[in-house]
């Protein structure tokens, strides 16, 4: 992982955003503006409408990148730019994009299945023909990633530990849906985005430096998304679902990794690697969050010191050469 990768222009609060995050932000803005000009055309073509999935099969991909509300667009862009600043240097651009694509696809596909299921149960046509879209599923995934990298890190704006951010976002989505006529347009994306991101990071994210996949640490177990009193009840249920949907965790599946029998990791290798990764991630995340509130002017004394050091070094070398000539 690129934990020590520098962030260009990290001296200012609004600088240092990556090209990838800015490009995706431009996609969100373009989609919002296009929908504002051609509301029905854009929404029908790019939002997820389960009853019209055929022939609009691409909706299962595009729905997650279409924001139709300014109240959804603004926080989505802010979260995307910050995620690009803090997560992309840690993972790398390729892994950052892969994470977004996976979470979005999992979220939209799961929402599609849920909508069809609810229609057959209730026979309400809104489940099939109400357009569903928004970036909030991927946004939920970003919070899960922050929980994994630095669970004890405090989020400056919210003044809470990162490990509770996904749970609070899900709770907020469920509560806010009570005031909307169509909860399916909000809740499924947030819930499936959270679970999909956790599943990817837990089982599938490659770690070339350790020859492992995923994160089997107890601190990132599914039960940790729930309050402590409920974790003992959630653990047995989550274990059943993990075995049902994910099977045994595959390790050493990366090229060049040592051969390890499926489900039997090398003694202590996974927990040790996970502990090192969390420590590196927490340090990197804390440094980047702190650097967001510094100014470029703070670097000037350092540059002056380096210049003086180089000058002194040059004078010393000149003096040595003079002594040699005299001898």
Coordinates of C-alpha atoms in Angstrom, one line a residue:
X1 CA 0.0 0.0 0.0
X2 CA 1.1 3.5 -0.6
X3 CA 0.7 4.7 3.0
X4 CA 3.5 7.2 2.7
X5 CA 2.6 8.7 -0.6
X6 CA 2.6 12.4 -0.4
X7 CA -0.4 14.5 -1.3
X8 CA 0.3 17.3 -3.7
X9 CA -0.6 20.7 -2.3
X10 CA -1.7 19.4 1.1
X11 CA -0.8 22.7 2.7
X12 CA -4.2 24.2 2.1
X13 CA -7.7 23.1 3.2
X14 CA -9.1 22.9 -0.3
X15 CA -6.0 21.7 -2.2
X16 CA -4.5 18.3 -2.8
X17 CA -7.6 16.6 -4.3
X18 CA -6.6 13.9 -6.7
X19 CA -7.4 13.9 -10.4
X20 CA -9.5 10.7 -10.1
X21 CA -11.7 12.2 -7.4
X22 CA -12.1 15.5 -9.3
X23 CA -13.0 13.6 -12.4
X24 CA -15.7 11.6 -10.6
X25 CA -17.0 14.8 -9.0
X26 CA -17.3 16.3 -12.5
X27 CA -19.3 13.2 -13.5
X28 CA -21.7 13.8 -10.6
X29 CA -22.1 17.5 -11.5
X30 CA -22.6 16.8 -15.2
X31 CA -25.3 14.2 -14.4
X32 CA -27.1 16.6 -12.0
X33 CA -27.1 19.5 -14.6
X34 CA -28.2 17.2 -17.4
X35 CA -31.1 15.9 -15.3
X36 CA -32.1 19.4 -14.3
X37 CA -32.4 20.3 -18.0
X38 CA -33.9 17.0 -19.2
X39 CA -35.4 15.6 -16.0
X40 CA -37.4 12.7 -17.4
X41 CA -35.0 11.8 -20.2
X42 CA -31.9 11.5 -18.0
X43 CA -33.6 9.8 -15.1
X44 CA -35.4 7.3 -17.3
X45 CA -32.1 6.5 -19.1
X46 CA -29.6 6.3 -16.2
X47 CA -31.5 5.8 -12.9
X48 CA -32.3 2.3 -11.7
X49 CA -35.9 1.4 -12.6
X50 CA -36.3 -2.3 -11.9
X51 CA -39.4 -2.7 -14.1
X52 CA -37.4 -1.3 -17.1
X53 CA -34.2 -3.1 -16.4
X54 CA -34.5 -4.6 -19.9
X55 CA -33.4 -3.0 -22.2
X56 CA -31.8 -0.4 -19.9
X57 CA -29.3 -2.9 -18.3
X58 CA -26.6 -0.3 -17.9
X59 CA -28.8 1.3 -15.2
X60 CA -27.3 -1.1 -12.7
X61 CA -24.0 0.7 -13.1
X62 CA -25.0 4.3 -13.9
X63 CA -27.6 4.7 -11.1
X64 CA -25.0 5.1 -8.4
X65 CA -23.4 8.1 -10.2
X66 CA -26.6 10.1 -10.9
X67 CA -27.5 12.7 -8.3
X68 CA -30.9 14.4 -8.9
X69 CA -31.0 16.5 -5.8
X70 CA -28.7 19.4 -4.8
X71 CA -29.0 18.2 -1.2
X72 CA -27.5 14.9 -2.3
X73 CA -25.0 16.4 -4.8
X74 CA -23.1 18.7 -2.4
X75 CA -22.3 16.2 0.4
X76 CA -21.5 13.6 -2.2
X77 CA -18.9 15.8 -3.9
X78 CA -17.4 16.8 -0.5
X79 CA -17.2 13.2 0.6
X80 CA -15.7 12.0 -2.7
X81 CA -13.0 14.7 -2.7
X82 CA -12.0 14.0 0.9
X83 CA -12.0 10.2 0.3
X84 CA -9.8 10.8 -2.8
X85 CA -7.4 12.9 -0.7
X86 CA -7.1 10.4 2.2
X87 CA -7.9 6.9 0.8
X88 CA -6.4 7.1 -2.8
X89 CA -2.8 7.8 -1.7
X90 CA -3.1 5.0 0.9
X91 CA -4.5 2.4 -1.6
X92 CA -3.4 3.7 -4.9
X93 CA -5.6 5.0 -7.8
X94 CA -6.4 1.5 -9.2
X95 CA -7.5 0.1 -5.9
X96 CA -9.5 3.2 -5.1
X97 CA -11.4 3.0 -8.4
X98 CA -11.9 -0.8 -8.0
X99 CA -13.4 -0.2 -4.6
X100 CA -15.9 2.4 -6.0
X101 CA -16.9 0.2 -8.9
X102 CA -17.4 -2.9 -6.7
X103 CA -19.4 -1.0 -4.0
X104 CA -21.6 0.7 -6.6
X105 CA -22.3 -2.5 -8.5
X106 CA -23.1 -4.5 -5.4
X107 CA -25.3 -1.7 -4.1
X108 CA -27.3 -1.4 -7.3
X109 CA -27.6 -5.1 -7.9
X110 CA -28.8 -5.8 -4.4
X111 CA -31.3 -2.9 -4.5
X112 CA -32.7 -4.3 -7.8
X113 CA -33.2 -7.7 -6.2
X114 CA -34.8 -6.2 -3.2
X115 CA -37.2 -4.0 -5.2
X116 CA -38.4 -7.0 -7.3
X117 CA -38.8 -9.1 -4.1
X118 CA -40.9 -6.3 -2.4
X119 CA -43.0 -6.0 -5.5
X120 CA -43.9 -9.7 -5.5
X121 CA -44.7 -9.5 -1.7
X122 CA -46.8 -6.2 -1.8
X123 CA -47.8 -5.9 -5.5
X124 CA -47.1 -2.2 -5.3
X125 CA -45.9 -0.8 -8.6
X126 CA -43.8 1.9 -7.0
X127 CA -41.1 -0.7 -6.2
X128 CA -40.7 -1.5 -9.9
X129 CA -41.1 1.9 -11.5
X130 CA -39.9 4.5 -9.0
X131 CA -36.4 5.7 -10.2
X132 CA -33.6 5.0 -7.8
X133 CA -30.3 6.8 -7.9
X134 CA -27.7 8.5 -5.8
X135 CA -24.1 8.5 -4.7
X136 CA -25.0 7.7 -1.0
X137 CA -24.2 4.0 -1.4
X138 CA -20.6 4.7 -2.3
X139 CA -20.5 7.4 0.3
X140 CA -21.4 4.8 2.9
X141 CA -18.6 2.6 1.6
X142 CA -16.1 5.4 2.1
X143 CA -17.1 5.5 5.8
X144 CA -16.5 1.8 6.1
X145 CA -13.0 2.2 4.6
X146 CA -12.2 4.9 7.1
X147 CA -13.4 2.7 9.9
X148 CA -11.0 -0.1 8.8
X149 CA -8.0 2.1 8.3
X150 CA -8.3 4.2 11.5
X151 CA -11.1 3.0 13.8
X152 CA -10.0 5.1 16.7
X153 CA -9.3 8.2 14.6
X154 CA -11.5 11.2 15.4
X155 CA -13.4 12.7 12.5
X156 CA -12.8 16.5 13.0
X157 CA -16.1 17.7 11.6
X158 CA -18.3 15.2 13.4
X159 CA -16.2 14.9 16.6
X160 CA -16.7 11.1 16.7
X161 CA -14.5 8.1 16.3
X162 CA -14.4 6.7 12.8
X163 CA -15.5 3.2 13.8
X164 CA -19.0 4.5 14.5
X165 CA -19.4 6.6 11.4
X166 CA -20.9 3.8 9.2
X167 CA -23.4 2.8 11.9
X168 CA -24.6 6.4 12.4
X169 CA -24.9 6.9 8.7
X170 CA -27.1 3.8 8.4
X171 CA -29.2 4.9 11.4
X172 CA -29.6 8.4 9.9
X173 CA -30.7 7.0 6.6
X174 CA -33.3 4.8 8.2
X175 CA -34.7 7.6 10.4
X176 CA -34.7 10.1 7.6
X177 CA -36.6 7.7 5.3
X178 CA -39.6 7.9 7.7
X179 CA -40.2 11.4 6.3
X180 CA -40.0 10.4 2.6
X181 CA -42.8 8.8 0.6
X182 CA -40.5 6.3 -1.0
X183 CA -37.9 4.9 1.5
X184 CA -36.6 2.5 -1.1
X185 CA -34.9 5.4 -2.8
X186 CA -32.7 6.0 0.2
X187 CA -32.3 3.1 2.7
X188 CA -31.2 0.2 0.4
X189 CA -28.3 2.2 -1.2
X190 CA -27.0 3.1 2.3
X191 CA -27.4 -0.3 3.8
X192 CA -26.1 -2.3 0.8
X193 CA -23.3 0.2 0.3
X194 CA -22.2 -0.3 3.9
X195 CA -22.4 -4.1 3.7
X196 CA -20.9 -4.3 0.3
X197 CA -17.9 -2.2 1.3
X198 CA -17.3 -4.3 4.4
X199 CA -17.6 -7.5 2.5
X200 CA -15.0 -6.3 -0.1
X201 CA -12.5 -5.1 2.5
X202 CA -13.1 -8.2 4.7
X203 CA -12.7 -10.9 2.1
X204 CA -11.6 -9.7 -1.3
X205 CA -9.2 -6.7 -1.1
X206 CA -5.7 -7.9 -2.1
X207 CA -2.7 -7.1 0.0
X208 CA 0.4 -7.9 -2.1
X209 CA 2.8 -7.0 0.7
X210 CA 1.4 -9.8 2.9
X211 CA 0.2 -12.3 0.3
X212 CA -3.3 -12.2 1.7
X213 CA -6.8 -11.2 0.9
X214 CA -9.2 -9.2 3.1
X215 CA -9.0 -8.3 6.8
X216 CA -9.9 -11.0 9.3
X217 CA -9.2 -8.9 12.4
X218 CA -11.6 -9.0 15.2
X219 CA -11.7 -5.2 15.2
X220 CA -13.3 -5.3 11.7
X221 CA -15.9 -8.0 12.4
X222 CA -19.4 -7.3 11.2
X223 CA -20.6 -7.2 14.9
X224 CA -18.4 -4.1 15.5
X225 CA -20.9 -2.1 13.4
X226 CA -23.4 -2.5 16.3
X227 CA -23.4 -1.2 19.9
X228 CA -21.5 -3.2 22.3
X229 CA -24.5 -4.7 24.1
X230 CA -25.8 -6.1 20.8
X231 CA -22.5 -7.6 19.5
X232 CA -22.9 -10.9 21.4
X233 CA -26.3 -11.4 19.7
X234 CA -25.1 -10.3 16.2
X235 CA -21.9 -12.5 16.2
X236 CA -23.7 -15.9 15.7
X237 CA -26.0 -14.5 13.1
X238 CA -23.2 -12.8 11.1
X239 CA -21.2 -16.0 11.2
X240 CA -24.0 -18.0 9.6
X241 CA -24.4 -15.4 6.8
X242 CA -20.6 -15.1 6.3
X243 CA -20.4 -18.9 5.7
X244 CA -23.5 -18.8 3.5
X245 CA -22.5 -16.0 1.2
X246 CA -18.7 -15.8 1.4
X247 CA -17.6 -19.3 2.4
X248 CA -14.2 -19.7 3.9
X249 CA -11.8 -16.9 3.6
X250 CA -9.4 -17.5 0.7
X251 CA -5.8 -16.5 1.6
X252 CA -2.5 -16.6 -0.3
X253 CA -4.3 -16.4 -3.6
X254 CA -2.1 -13.7 -4.9
X255 CA 0.7 -14.6 -7.3
X256 CA 4.0 -15.1 -5.5
X257 CA 2.3 -15.7 -2.1
X258 CA 3.2 -18.9 -0.2
X259 CA 0.8 -21.8 -0.6
X260 CA -1.6 -22.0 2.3
X261 CA -4.5 -24.4 2.6
X262 CA -7.8 -22.8 2.1
X263 CA -9.1 -21.5 5.4
X264 CA -5.9 -22.2 7.3
X265 CA -3.7 -19.1 7.4
X266 CA -0.1 -19.2 8.5
X267 CA 0.1 -18.9 12.4
X268 CA -0.2 -15.3 13.4
X269 CA 0.3 -14.0 9.9
X270 CA -3.1 -12.5 9.3
X271 CA -3.5 -10.9 12.8
X272 CA 0.0 -9.5 12.7
X273 CA -0.4 -8.1 9.2
X274 CA -3.8 -6.6 10.1
X275 CA -2.3 -5.0 13.2
X276 CA 0.5 -3.4 11.2
X277 CA -1.8 -2.2 8.5
X278 CA -4.1 -0.6 11.0
X279 CA -1.2 1.2 12.7
X280 CA 0.1 2.4 9.4
X281 CA -3.3 3.5 8.3
X282 CA -4.1 5.3 11.5
X283 CA -0.8 7.2 11.4
X284 CA -1.2 8.1 7.7
X285 CA -4.9 9.1 8.1
X286 CA -4.0 11.3 11.2
X287 CA -1.2 13.0 9.3
X288 CA -3.3 13.7 6.3
X289 CA -6.2 15.0 8.4
X290 CA -3.8 17.3 10.3
X291 CA -2.1 18.5 7.2
X292 CA -5.4 19.7 5.8
X293 CA -5.4 22.6 8.3
X294 CA -1.8 23.7 7.7
X295 CA -0.6 26.4 5.3
X296 CA 2.2 26.3 2.7
X297 CA 3.9 29.1 4.7
X298 CA 4.9 26.6 7.3
X299 CA 7.3 24.9 4.8
X300 CA 9.3 28.1 4.3
X301 CA 11.6 27.9 7.4
X302 CA 12.4 24.3 6.4
X303 CA 13.4 25.4 2.9
X304 CA 15.6 28.2 4.3
X305 CA 17.3 25.7 6.6
X306 CA 18.0 23.3 3.8
X307 CA 19.5 26.1 1.7
X308 CA 21.8 27.2 4.5
X309 CA 22.9 23.6 5.1
X310 CA 23.7 23.1 1.4
X311 CA 25.7 26.4 1.5
X312 CA 27.6 25.3 4.6
X313 CA 28.4 22.0 3.0
X314 CA 29.7 23.8 -0.1
X315 CA 32.0 26.0 2.0
X316 CA 33.3 23.0 3.9
X317 CA 34.2 21.2 0.7
X318 CA 35.9 24.3 -0.7
X319 CA 38.0 24.5 2.5
X320 CA 39.0 20.9 2.3
X321 CA 40.1 21.3 -1.3
X322 CA 42.2 24.4 -0.4
X323 CA 43.9 22.4 2.4
X324 CA 44.8 19.6 0.0
X325 CA 46.2 22.1 -2.5
X326 CA 48.3 23.7 0.2
X327 CA 49.7 20.3 1.2

